[in-house]
């Protein structure tokens, strides 16, 4: 089953924290226990040395006597701490013996220690061992002491209580941080998932046709902001596409209705016998139908040029030679409007589909002539750059308003409808040109200023 992003994020964060806490707890536990055992081991040695040092002082060198009262004190104190001592003088005679003194107390204390250690440290395998130390004063042996204690180390009840308190604290800290991390993780996951959920909602609305919707405000993640920006961009372009599509439908309808109704009206008149089907009238109808057919052909060409699988028949083409050929075809047309048509530049070989490029240049030139008044100038220039061939078509005609410049490559877009109806264009020429240039891996750009002229720049990679 697929789970939500938020659940997954929260679960992952909680799992990571859980593992970290478990690891820290185990390591801390092991480390603390080991240190404590080391301390207990050292403590055992230190205590034995203390006992020896204490006993050393209880012998009077001058009288050669032991202060048995004091030794008794030292012995009893040591016994309560878990050390059973037996003191001998230098002749090996027992001076004081804890077991002798209170057999049952000794047994009880030793039993307690053994039980406690077996209970808390079952794997330790410890036991009571005796160690004998020499007693001396100013370098002279005065006797010896045998100290019986639990080895390798032993801990008293307080020590064990301290250790379990420490463990309890570790567990509490662990649980607290787990709870805290769940809360923080949940908040973080919410913060990440919320804008994504919002994006999904917006995308759903866009796919439902609501192109006016936008992702408002900033999130705290750069990637999500980028996603939101991309979504907004998509909505904007869909919105404008939608506008163009609507416009395309009205334009198409308008474009077809005028000649169609004219033809229909003429034929009706002739059928009803109101008009004689003269040569001229039939020719008029024929021309109108020709214009409709021309529009349909343009649309077909556009569909072809925009086909993603457009197959280009690439050959080595000289852009300058091509420009000259196309310009030659437009000579009479430009001459009619008294426009000076100049072609210049250097021979530029590129790998391209000649026929299709021919169409691009023809579209640009035909526009230049259409939108340049009588007596104007048109310049076609070809430039050779290291990686591409550049073709430039420049005129000093009526130009294009800045706000319309980005739209002229759109299907059926014409800057001024009424003006264009006169010139007769359908608004497809530049769309076809752009589709062909794009298929070649190149780009087409327009610069223009109203009443000053326009410049179209086609850049084509030498070897796409
Ligand atoms: P059309 O068939 O209407 O010329 P195009 O796609 O070739 O369609 O051009 C789109 C619009 O761009 C034209 O209607 C025109 O308004 C504008 N345009 C194109 N070329 C020029 C130019 N050289 N000078 C001024 N306007 C131009």
PDB file of C-alpha atoms in Angstrom, residues 78-360:
ATOM      1  CA  UNK A  78      37.133  -3.421  57.212  1.00  0.00           C
ATOM      2  CA  UNK A  79      34.753  -6.308  57.875  1.00  0.00           C
ATOM      3  CA  UNK A  80      31.687  -4.112  57.449  1.00  0.00           C
ATOM      4  CA  UNK A  81      33.144  -2.980  54.159  1.00  0.00           C
ATOM      5  CA  UNK A  82      33.587  -6.570  53.020  1.00  0.00           C
ATOM      6  CA  UNK A  83      37.217  -7.247  53.900  1.00  0.00           C
ATOM      7  CA  UNK A  84      37.931 -10.088  56.319  1.00  0.00           C
ATOM      8  CA  UNK A  85      41.368  -9.697  57.820  1.00  0.00           C
ATOM      9  CA  UNK A  86      43.703 -11.837  59.883  1.00  0.00           C
ATOM     10  CA  UNK A  87      46.804 -10.183  61.380  1.00  0.00           C
ATOM     11  CA  UNK A  88      49.954 -12.141  62.226  1.00  0.00           C
ATOM     12  CA  UNK A  89      53.012 -10.954  64.137  1.00  0.00           C
ATOM     13  CA  UNK A  90      56.522 -11.511  62.836  1.00  0.00           C
ATOM     14  CA  UNK A  91      56.612 -14.949  64.397  1.00  0.00           C
ATOM     15  CA  UNK A  92      53.502 -16.003  62.548  1.00  0.00           C
ATOM     16  CA  UNK A  93      51.287 -15.849  65.668  1.00  0.00           C
ATOM     17  CA  UNK A  94      47.726 -14.610  65.029  1.00  0.00           C
ATOM     18  CA  UNK A  95      47.312 -11.131  66.584  1.00  0.00           C
ATOM     19  CA  UNK A  96      43.742 -10.560  65.493  1.00  0.00           C
ATOM     20  CA  UNK A  97      41.383 -12.656  63.341  1.00  0.00           C
ATOM     21  CA  UNK A  98      38.016 -11.405  62.176  1.00  0.00           C
ATOM     22  CA  UNK A  99      36.637 -14.896  61.748  1.00  0.00           C
ATOM     23  CA  UNK A 100      37.804 -15.873  65.133  1.00  0.00           C
ATOM     24  CA  UNK A 101      36.317 -12.775  66.587  1.00  0.00           C
ATOM     25  CA  UNK A 102      32.840 -13.104  65.132  1.00  0.00           C
ATOM     26  CA  UNK A 103      32.439 -16.119  62.972  1.00  0.00           C
ATOM     27  CA  UNK A 104      28.775 -15.682  62.231  1.00  0.00           C
ATOM     28  CA  UNK A 105      29.042 -11.985  61.345  1.00  0.00           C
ATOM     29  CA  UNK A 106      31.853 -12.792  58.914  1.00  0.00           C
ATOM     30  CA  UNK A 107      29.854 -15.559  57.336  1.00  0.00           C
ATOM     31  CA  UNK A 108      26.808 -13.330  57.078  1.00  0.00           C
ATOM     32  CA  UNK A 109      28.676 -10.449  55.446  1.00  0.00           C
ATOM     33  CA  UNK A 110      30.482 -12.730  53.005  1.00  0.00           C
ATOM     34  CA  UNK A 111      27.240 -14.449  52.116  1.00  0.00           C
ATOM     35  CA  UNK A 112      25.550 -11.102  51.484  1.00  0.00           C
ATOM     36  CA  UNK A 113      28.322  -9.993  49.147  1.00  0.00           C
ATOM     37  CA  UNK A 114      28.350 -13.297  47.258  1.00  0.00           C
ATOM     38  CA  UNK A 115      24.545 -13.241  46.908  1.00  0.00           C
ATOM     39  CA  UNK A 116      24.453  -9.636  45.769  1.00  0.00           C
ATOM     40  CA  UNK A 117      27.165 -10.135  43.164  1.00  0.00           C
ATOM     41  CA  UNK A 118      25.543 -13.339  41.884  1.00  0.00           C
ATOM     42  CA  UNK A 119      22.241 -11.496  41.599  1.00  0.00           C
ATOM     43  CA  UNK A 120      23.539  -8.374  39.802  1.00  0.00           C
ATOM     44  CA  UNK A 121      26.490  -9.848  37.927  1.00  0.00           C
ATOM     45  CA  UNK A 122      25.516 -13.443  37.194  1.00  0.00           C
ATOM     46  CA  UNK A 123      28.209 -13.860  34.545  1.00  0.00           C
ATOM     47  CA  UNK A 124      31.090 -12.544  36.617  1.00  0.00           C
ATOM     48  CA  UNK A 125      32.247 -15.892  38.043  1.00  0.00           C
ATOM     49  CA  UNK A 126      33.698 -14.257  41.132  1.00  0.00           C
ATOM     50  CA  UNK A 127      34.597 -15.563  44.535  1.00  0.00           C
ATOM     51  CA  UNK A 128      36.408 -14.817  47.779  1.00  0.00           C
ATOM     52  CA  UNK A 129      40.176 -14.786  47.484  1.00  0.00           C
ATOM     53  CA  UNK A 130      42.757 -14.111  50.112  1.00  0.00           C
ATOM     54  CA  UNK A 131      45.822 -11.979  49.634  1.00  0.00           C
ATOM     55  CA  UNK A 132      48.674 -11.647  52.026  1.00  0.00           C
ATOM     56  CA  UNK A 133      50.535  -8.367  52.584  1.00  0.00           C
ATOM     57  CA  UNK A 134      53.672  -7.815  54.590  1.00  0.00           C
ATOM     58  CA  UNK A 135      53.475  -5.417  57.554  1.00  0.00           C
ATOM     59  CA  UNK A 136      56.586  -3.300  58.143  1.00  0.00           C
ATOM     60  CA  UNK A 137      57.802  -0.261  59.995  1.00  0.00           C
ATOM     61  CA  UNK A 138      60.921   1.674  58.889  1.00  0.00           C
ATOM     62  CA  UNK A 139      61.874  -1.134  56.599  1.00  0.00           C
ATOM     63  CA  UNK A 140      61.587  -3.834  59.285  1.00  0.00           C
ATOM     64  CA  UNK A 141      59.075  -6.606  58.954  1.00  0.00           C
ATOM     65  CA  UNK A 142      56.654  -6.579  61.864  1.00  0.00           C
ATOM     66  CA  UNK A 143      54.197  -9.188  60.666  1.00  0.00           C
ATOM     67  CA  UNK A 144      51.708  -9.805  57.891  1.00  0.00           C
ATOM     68  CA  UNK A 145      48.036  -9.582  57.166  1.00  0.00           C
ATOM     69  CA  UNK A 146      45.794 -11.859  55.076  1.00  0.00           C
ATOM     70  CA  UNK A 147      42.860  -9.995  53.556  1.00  0.00           C
ATOM     71  CA  UNK A 148      39.937 -12.025  52.265  1.00  0.00           C
ATOM     72  CA  UNK A 149      37.716 -10.217  49.803  1.00  0.00           C
ATOM     73  CA  UNK A 150      35.383 -10.862  46.870  1.00  0.00           C
ATOM     74  CA  UNK A 151      37.166 -10.669  43.491  1.00  0.00           C
ATOM     75  CA  UNK A 152      37.731  -9.600  40.810  1.00  0.00           C
ATOM     76  CA  UNK A 153      35.678  -6.730  42.302  1.00  0.00           C
ATOM     77  CA  UNK A 154      32.540  -6.193  44.300  1.00  0.00           C
ATOM     78  CA  UNK A 155      29.990  -3.453  44.606  1.00  0.00           C
ATOM     79  CA  UNK A 156      27.757  -2.609  47.512  1.00  0.00           C
ATOM     80  CA  UNK A 157      24.042  -2.040  47.466  1.00  0.00           C
ATOM     81  CA  UNK A 158      24.438   1.749  47.061  1.00  0.00           C
ATOM     82  CA  UNK A 159      26.646   1.308  44.018  1.00  0.00           C
ATOM     83  CA  UNK A 160      24.048  -0.863  42.333  1.00  0.00           C
ATOM     84  CA  UNK A 161      21.330   1.604  43.228  1.00  0.00           C
ATOM     85  CA  UNK A 162      23.381   4.375  41.639  1.00  0.00           C
ATOM     86  CA  UNK A 163      23.837   2.312  38.462  1.00  0.00           C
ATOM     87  CA  UNK A 164      20.131   1.566  38.093  1.00  0.00           C
ATOM     88  CA  UNK A 165      19.283   5.227  38.702  1.00  0.00           C
ATOM     89  CA  UNK A 166      21.666   6.109  35.885  1.00  0.00           C
ATOM     90  CA  UNK A 167      19.987   3.576  33.577  1.00  0.00           C
ATOM     91  CA  UNK A 168      16.592   4.919  34.488  1.00  0.00           C
ATOM     92  CA  UNK A 169      17.733   8.450  33.586  1.00  0.00           C
ATOM     93  CA  UNK A 170      19.003   7.171  30.235  1.00  0.00           C
ATOM     94  CA  UNK A 171      15.656   5.541  29.506  1.00  0.00           C
ATOM     95  CA  UNK A 172      13.730   8.671  30.516  1.00  0.00           C
ATOM     96  CA  UNK A 173      15.978  10.938  28.398  1.00  0.00           C
ATOM     97  CA  UNK A 174      15.590   8.486  25.487  1.00  0.00           C
ATOM     98  CA  UNK A 175      11.797   8.428  25.741  1.00  0.00           C
ATOM     99  CA  UNK A 176      11.649  12.202  26.085  1.00  0.00           C
ATOM    100  CA  UNK A 177      13.835  12.786  23.014  1.00  0.00           C
ATOM    101  CA  UNK A 178      11.797  10.223  21.085  1.00  0.00           C
ATOM    102  CA  UNK A 179       8.565  12.034  21.917  1.00  0.00           C
ATOM    103  CA  UNK A 180      10.175  15.378  21.115  1.00  0.00           C
ATOM    104  CA  UNK A 181      11.562  14.138  17.805  1.00  0.00           C
ATOM    105  CA  UNK A 182       8.173  12.692  16.842  1.00  0.00           C
ATOM    106  CA  UNK A 183       6.607  16.102  17.428  1.00  0.00           C
ATOM    107  CA  UNK A 184       9.409  17.945  15.584  1.00  0.00           C
ATOM    108  CA  UNK A 185       9.464  15.320  12.808  1.00  0.00           C
ATOM    109  CA  UNK A 186       5.703  15.557  12.421  1.00  0.00           C
ATOM    110  CA  UNK A 187       5.928  19.342  12.170  1.00  0.00           C
ATOM    111  CA  UNK A 188       8.743  19.125   9.629  1.00  0.00           C
ATOM    112  CA  UNK A 189       6.879  16.525   7.591  1.00  0.00           C
ATOM    113  CA  UNK A 190       3.788  18.696   7.650  1.00  0.00           C
ATOM    114  CA  UNK A 191       5.829  21.665   6.512  1.00  0.00           C
ATOM    115  CA  UNK A 192       7.209  19.672   3.582  1.00  0.00           C
ATOM    116  CA  UNK A 193       4.029  17.892   2.644  1.00  0.00           C
ATOM    117  CA  UNK A 194       1.644  20.813   2.935  1.00  0.00           C
ATOM    118  CA  UNK A 195       2.958  22.785  -0.072  1.00  0.00           C
ATOM    119  CA  UNK A 196       3.168  19.544  -2.057  1.00  0.00           C
ATOM    120  CA  UNK A 197      -0.454  18.770  -1.250  1.00  0.00           C
ATOM    121  CA  UNK A 198      -1.300  22.327  -2.263  1.00  0.00           C
ATOM    122  CA  UNK A 199       0.631  21.893  -5.519  1.00  0.00           C
ATOM    123  CA  UNK A 200      -1.260  18.685  -6.220  1.00  0.00           C
ATOM    124  CA  UNK A 201      -4.558  20.491  -5.637  1.00  0.00           C
ATOM    125  CA  UNK A 202      -3.523  23.309  -7.950  1.00  0.00           C
ATOM    126  CA  UNK A 203      -2.316  20.865 -10.617  1.00  0.00           C
ATOM    127  CA  UNK A 204      -5.648  19.046 -10.363  1.00  0.00           C
ATOM    128  CA  UNK A 205      -7.507  22.319 -10.795  1.00  0.00           C
ATOM    129  CA  UNK A 206      -5.350  23.243 -13.780  1.00  0.00           C
ATOM    130  CA  UNK A 207      -5.941  19.861 -15.369  1.00  0.00           C
ATOM    131  CA  UNK A 208      -9.629  20.506 -14.785  1.00  0.00           C
ATOM    132  CA  UNK A 209      -9.349  23.603 -16.952  1.00  0.00           C
ATOM    133  CA  UNK A 210      -8.958  26.327 -14.313  1.00  0.00           C
ATOM    134  CA  UNK A 211      -5.954  28.059 -15.855  1.00  0.00           C
ATOM    135  CA  UNK A 212      -6.354  31.269 -13.869  1.00  0.00           C
ATOM    136  CA  UNK A 213      -5.285  29.620 -10.603  1.00  0.00           C
ATOM    137  CA  UNK A 214      -1.785  30.365  -9.257  1.00  0.00           C
ATOM    138  CA  UNK A 215       0.394  29.144  -6.415  1.00  0.00           C
ATOM    139  CA  UNK A 216       0.561  32.161  -4.095  1.00  0.00           C
ATOM    140  CA  UNK A 217       3.254  32.920  -1.528  1.00  0.00           C
ATOM    141  CA  UNK A 218       6.590  31.375  -0.741  1.00  0.00           C
ATOM    142  CA  UNK A 219       7.348  28.125   1.006  1.00  0.00           C
ATOM    143  CA  UNK A 220      10.492  27.642   3.029  1.00  0.00           C
ATOM    144  CA  UNK A 221      12.036  25.149   0.600  1.00  0.00           C
ATOM    145  CA  UNK A 222      13.779  26.294  -2.559  1.00  0.00           C
ATOM    146  CA  UNK A 223      12.858  23.192  -4.568  1.00  0.00           C
ATOM    147  CA  UNK A 224       9.187  23.537  -3.735  1.00  0.00           C
ATOM    148  CA  UNK A 225       9.300  27.219  -4.673  1.00  0.00           C
ATOM    149  CA  UNK A 226      10.795  26.174  -7.990  1.00  0.00           C
ATOM    150  CA  UNK A 227       8.060  23.601  -8.423  1.00  0.00           C
ATOM    151  CA  UNK A 228       5.436  26.238  -7.638  1.00  0.00           C
ATOM    152  CA  UNK A 229       7.052  28.650 -10.105  1.00  0.00           C
ATOM    153  CA  UNK A 230       7.081  25.940 -12.783  1.00  0.00           C
ATOM    154  CA  UNK A 231       3.406  25.228 -12.081  1.00  0.00           C
ATOM    155  CA  UNK A 232       2.539  28.916 -12.332  1.00  0.00           C
ATOM    156  CA  UNK A 233       4.491  29.142 -15.553  1.00  0.00           C
ATOM    157  CA  UNK A 234       2.628  26.139 -16.902  1.00  0.00           C
ATOM    158  CA  UNK A 235      -0.717  27.662 -15.896  1.00  0.00           C
ATOM    159  CA  UNK A 236       0.244  30.953 -17.590  1.00  0.00           C
ATOM    160  CA  UNK A 237       1.244  29.278 -20.825  1.00  0.00           C
ATOM    161  CA  UNK A 238      -1.851  27.050 -20.743  1.00  0.00           C
ATOM    162  CA  UNK A 239      -3.938  30.147 -20.161  1.00  0.00           C
ATOM    163  CA  UNK A 240      -2.395  31.918 -23.129  1.00  0.00           C
ATOM    164  CA  UNK A 241      -2.617  28.754 -25.224  1.00  0.00           C
ATOM    165  CA  UNK A 242      -6.246  28.505 -24.291  1.00  0.00           C
ATOM    166  CA  UNK A 243      -6.746  32.143 -25.323  1.00  0.00           C
ATOM    167  CA  UNK A 244      -4.968  31.509 -28.608  1.00  0.00           C
ATOM    168  CA  UNK A 245      -6.990  28.381 -29.208  1.00  0.00           C
ATOM    169  CA  UNK A 246     -10.242  30.280 -28.709  1.00  0.00           C
ATOM    170  CA  UNK A 247      -8.971  33.009 -30.935  1.00  0.00           C
ATOM    171  CA  UNK A 248      -7.881  30.426 -33.496  1.00  0.00           C
ATOM    172  CA  UNK A 249     -11.385  28.991 -33.609  1.00  0.00           C
ATOM    173  CA  UNK A 250     -13.031  32.408 -34.065  1.00  0.00           C
ATOM    174  CA  UNK A 251     -10.406  33.429 -36.612  1.00  0.00           C
ATOM    175  CA  UNK A 252     -10.813  30.187 -38.546  1.00  0.00           C
ATOM    176  CA  UNK A 253     -14.580  30.528 -38.526  1.00  0.00           C
ATOM    177  CA  UNK A 254     -14.357  34.130 -39.614  1.00  0.00           C
ATOM    178  CA  UNK A 255     -11.720  33.392 -42.228  1.00  0.00           C
ATOM    179  CA  UNK A 256     -13.791  30.627 -43.778  1.00  0.00           C
ATOM    180  CA  UNK A 257     -17.224  32.177 -43.399  1.00  0.00           C
ATOM    181  CA  UNK A 258     -16.558  35.274 -45.486  1.00  0.00           C
ATOM    182  CA  UNK A 259     -15.422  33.546 -48.694  1.00  0.00           C
ATOM    183  CA  UNK A 260     -17.804  30.626 -48.170  1.00  0.00           C
ATOM    184  CA  UNK A 261     -20.877  32.803 -47.774  1.00  0.00           C
ATOM    185  CA  UNK A 262     -19.785  34.880 -50.765  1.00  0.00           C
ATOM    186  CA  UNK A 263     -19.462  31.763 -52.932  1.00  0.00           C
ATOM    187  CA  UNK A 264     -22.751  30.366 -51.548  1.00  0.00           C
ATOM    188  CA  UNK A 265     -24.577  33.643 -52.288  1.00  0.00           C
ATOM    189  CA  UNK A 266     -23.190  33.822 -55.830  1.00  0.00           C
ATOM    190  CA  UNK A 267     -24.065  30.205 -56.615  1.00  0.00           C
ATOM    191  CA  UNK A 268     -27.557  30.692 -55.185  1.00  0.00           C
ATOM    192  CA  UNK A 269     -28.166  33.703 -57.397  1.00  0.00           C
ATOM    193  CA  UNK A 270     -27.001  31.755 -60.423  1.00  0.00           C
ATOM    194  CA  UNK A 271     -29.066  28.678 -59.517  1.00  0.00           C
ATOM    195  CA  UNK A 272     -32.191  30.780 -59.083  1.00  0.00           C
ATOM    196  CA  UNK A 273     -31.547  32.324 -62.461  1.00  0.00           C
ATOM    197  CA  UNK A 274     -31.195  35.829 -61.010  1.00  0.00           C
ATOM    198  CA  UNK A 275     -27.641  35.938 -62.303  1.00  0.00           C
ATOM    199  CA  UNK A 276     -26.253  34.576 -65.480  1.00  0.00           C
ATOM    200  CA  UNK A 277     -23.347  32.184 -64.770  1.00  0.00           C
ATOM    201  CA  UNK A 278     -20.915  34.335 -66.712  1.00  0.00           C
ATOM    202  CA  UNK A 279     -17.228  33.565 -67.052  1.00  0.00           C
ATOM    203  CA  UNK A 280     -16.327  36.396 -64.682  1.00  0.00           C
ATOM    204  CA  UNK A 281     -18.754  35.295 -61.960  1.00  0.00           C
ATOM    205  CA  UNK A 282     -17.586  31.700 -62.135  1.00  0.00           C
ATOM    206  CA  UNK A 283     -13.982  32.897 -62.006  1.00  0.00           C
ATOM    207  CA  UNK A 284     -14.803  34.964 -58.910  1.00  0.00           C
ATOM    208  CA  UNK A 285     -16.259  31.902 -57.180  1.00  0.00           C
ATOM    209  CA  UNK A 286     -13.311  29.815 -58.288  1.00  0.00           C
ATOM    210  CA  UNK A 287     -10.844  32.328 -56.809  1.00  0.00           C
ATOM    211  CA  UNK A 288     -12.681  32.429 -53.492  1.00  0.00           C
ATOM    212  CA  UNK A 289     -12.599  28.649 -53.321  1.00  0.00           C
ATOM    213  CA  UNK A 290      -8.904  28.807 -54.211  1.00  0.00           C
ATOM    214  CA  UNK A 291      -8.314  31.109 -51.242  1.00  0.00           C
ATOM    215  CA  UNK A 292     -10.104  28.702 -48.896  1.00  0.00           C
ATOM    216  CA  UNK A 293      -8.076  25.819 -50.311  1.00  0.00           C
ATOM    217  CA  UNK A 294      -4.911  27.893 -49.811  1.00  0.00           C
ATOM    218  CA  UNK A 295      -5.758  28.410 -46.153  1.00  0.00           C
ATOM    219  CA  UNK A 296      -6.363  24.705 -45.687  1.00  0.00           C
ATOM    220  CA  UNK A 297      -3.027  23.945 -47.393  1.00  0.00           C
ATOM    221  CA  UNK A 298      -1.282  26.374 -45.016  1.00  0.00           C
ATOM    222  CA  UNK A 299      -2.848  24.593 -42.072  1.00  0.00           C
ATOM    223  CA  UNK A 300      -1.696  21.257 -43.408  1.00  0.00           C
ATOM    224  CA  UNK A 301       1.840  22.542 -43.837  1.00  0.00           C
ATOM    225  CA  UNK A 302       1.808  23.870 -40.315  1.00  0.00           C
ATOM    226  CA  UNK A 303       0.635  20.536 -38.974  1.00  0.00           C
ATOM    227  CA  UNK A 304       3.467  18.882 -40.908  1.00  0.00           C
ATOM    228  CA  UNK A 305       6.109  21.347 -39.734  1.00  0.00           C
ATOM    229  CA  UNK A 306       4.982  20.997 -36.141  1.00  0.00           C
ATOM    230  CA  UNK A 307       4.977  17.226 -36.296  1.00  0.00           C
ATOM    231  CA  UNK A 308       7.426  16.006 -33.685  1.00  0.00           C
ATOM    232  CA  UNK A 309       8.514  13.242 -36.010  1.00  0.00           C
ATOM    233  CA  UNK A 310       9.237  15.688 -38.805  1.00  0.00           C
ATOM    234  CA  UNK A 311      11.817  14.013 -41.038  1.00  0.00           C
ATOM    235  CA  UNK A 312      14.361  16.463 -42.315  1.00  0.00           C
ATOM    236  CA  UNK A 313      16.255  15.593 -45.469  1.00  0.00           C
ATOM    237  CA  UNK A 314      19.490  17.226 -44.524  1.00  0.00           C
ATOM    238  CA  UNK A 315      22.122  18.117 -47.060  1.00  0.00           C
ATOM    239  CA  UNK A 316      24.889  20.629 -47.204  1.00  0.00           C
ATOM    240  CA  UNK A 317      23.244  23.961 -47.989  1.00  0.00           C
ATOM    241  CA  UNK A 318      24.802  27.373 -48.680  1.00  0.00           C
ATOM    242  CA  UNK A 319      22.618  29.859 -46.803  1.00  0.00           C
ATOM    243  CA  UNK A 320      23.762  32.771 -48.986  1.00  0.00           C
ATOM    244  CA  UNK A 321      22.955  30.949 -52.233  1.00  0.00           C
ATOM    245  CA  UNK A 322      19.578  29.986 -50.803  1.00  0.00           C
ATOM    246  CA  UNK A 323      18.876  33.587 -49.772  1.00  0.00           C
ATOM    247  CA  UNK A 324      19.740  34.761 -53.293  1.00  0.00           C
ATOM    248  CA  UNK A 325      17.448  32.182 -54.935  1.00  0.00           C
ATOM    249  CA  UNK A 326      14.480  33.035 -52.702  1.00  0.00           C
ATOM    250  CA  UNK A 327      15.054  36.774 -53.124  1.00  0.00           C
ATOM    251  CA  UNK A 328      15.107  36.220 -56.898  1.00  0.00           C
ATOM    252  CA  UNK A 329      11.615  34.728 -56.659  1.00  0.00           C
ATOM    253  CA  UNK A 330      10.379  37.864 -54.906  1.00  0.00           C
ATOM    254  CA  UNK A 331      11.992  40.324 -57.273  1.00  0.00           C
ATOM    255  CA  UNK A 332       8.888  41.142 -59.282  1.00  0.00           C
ATOM    256  CA  UNK A 333       6.764  41.405 -56.132  1.00  0.00           C
ATOM    257  CA  UNK A 334       9.154  43.878 -54.511  1.00  0.00           C
ATOM    258  CA  UNK A 335       9.565  45.751 -57.767  1.00  0.00           C
ATOM    259  CA  UNK A 336       5.787  46.216 -57.871  1.00  0.00           C
ATOM    260  CA  UNK A 337       5.967  48.104 -54.554  1.00  0.00           C
ATOM    261  CA  UNK A 338       9.169  49.822 -55.581  1.00  0.00           C
ATOM    262  CA  UNK A 339      11.010  48.191 -52.668  1.00  0.00           C
ATOM    263  CA  UNK A 340      14.791  47.804 -52.839  1.00  0.00           C
ATOM    264  CA  UNK A 341      15.757  44.238 -52.020  1.00  0.00           C
ATOM    265  CA  UNK A 342      19.405  43.700 -51.090  1.00  0.00           C
ATOM    266  CA  UNK A 343      21.118  40.353 -50.380  1.00  0.00           C
ATOM    267  CA  UNK A 344      24.606  40.316 -48.863  1.00  0.00           C
ATOM    268  CA  UNK A 345      26.968  38.275 -46.703  1.00  0.00           C
ATOM    269  CA  UNK A 346      29.387  35.394 -46.956  1.00  0.00           C
ATOM    270  CA  UNK A 347      28.946  31.859 -48.229  1.00  0.00           C
ATOM    271  CA  UNK A 348      27.817  29.826 -45.203  1.00  0.00           C
ATOM    272  CA  UNK A 349      27.530  26.066 -45.433  1.00  0.00           C
ATOM    273  CA  UNK A 350      25.199  24.344 -43.015  1.00  0.00           C
ATOM    274  CA  UNK A 351      23.587  20.914 -42.810  1.00  0.00           C
ATOM    275  CA  UNK A 352      19.862  21.447 -43.375  1.00  0.00           C
ATOM    276  CA  UNK A 353      16.695  20.497 -45.232  1.00  0.00           C
ATOM    277  CA  UNK A 354      16.925  22.823 -48.219  1.00  0.00           C
ATOM    278  CA  UNK A 355      13.233  22.841 -49.188  1.00  0.00           C
ATOM    279  CA  UNK A 356      12.090  23.598 -45.706  1.00  0.00           C
ATOM    280  CA  UNK A 357      14.656  26.364 -45.204  1.00  0.00           C
ATOM    281  CA  UNK A 358      13.519  27.775 -48.531  1.00  0.00           C
ATOM    282  CA  UNK A 359      10.089  28.061 -46.990  1.00  0.00           C
ATOM    283  CA  UNK A 360      11.401  29.880 -43.920  1.00  0.00           C
TER     284      UNK A 360
END
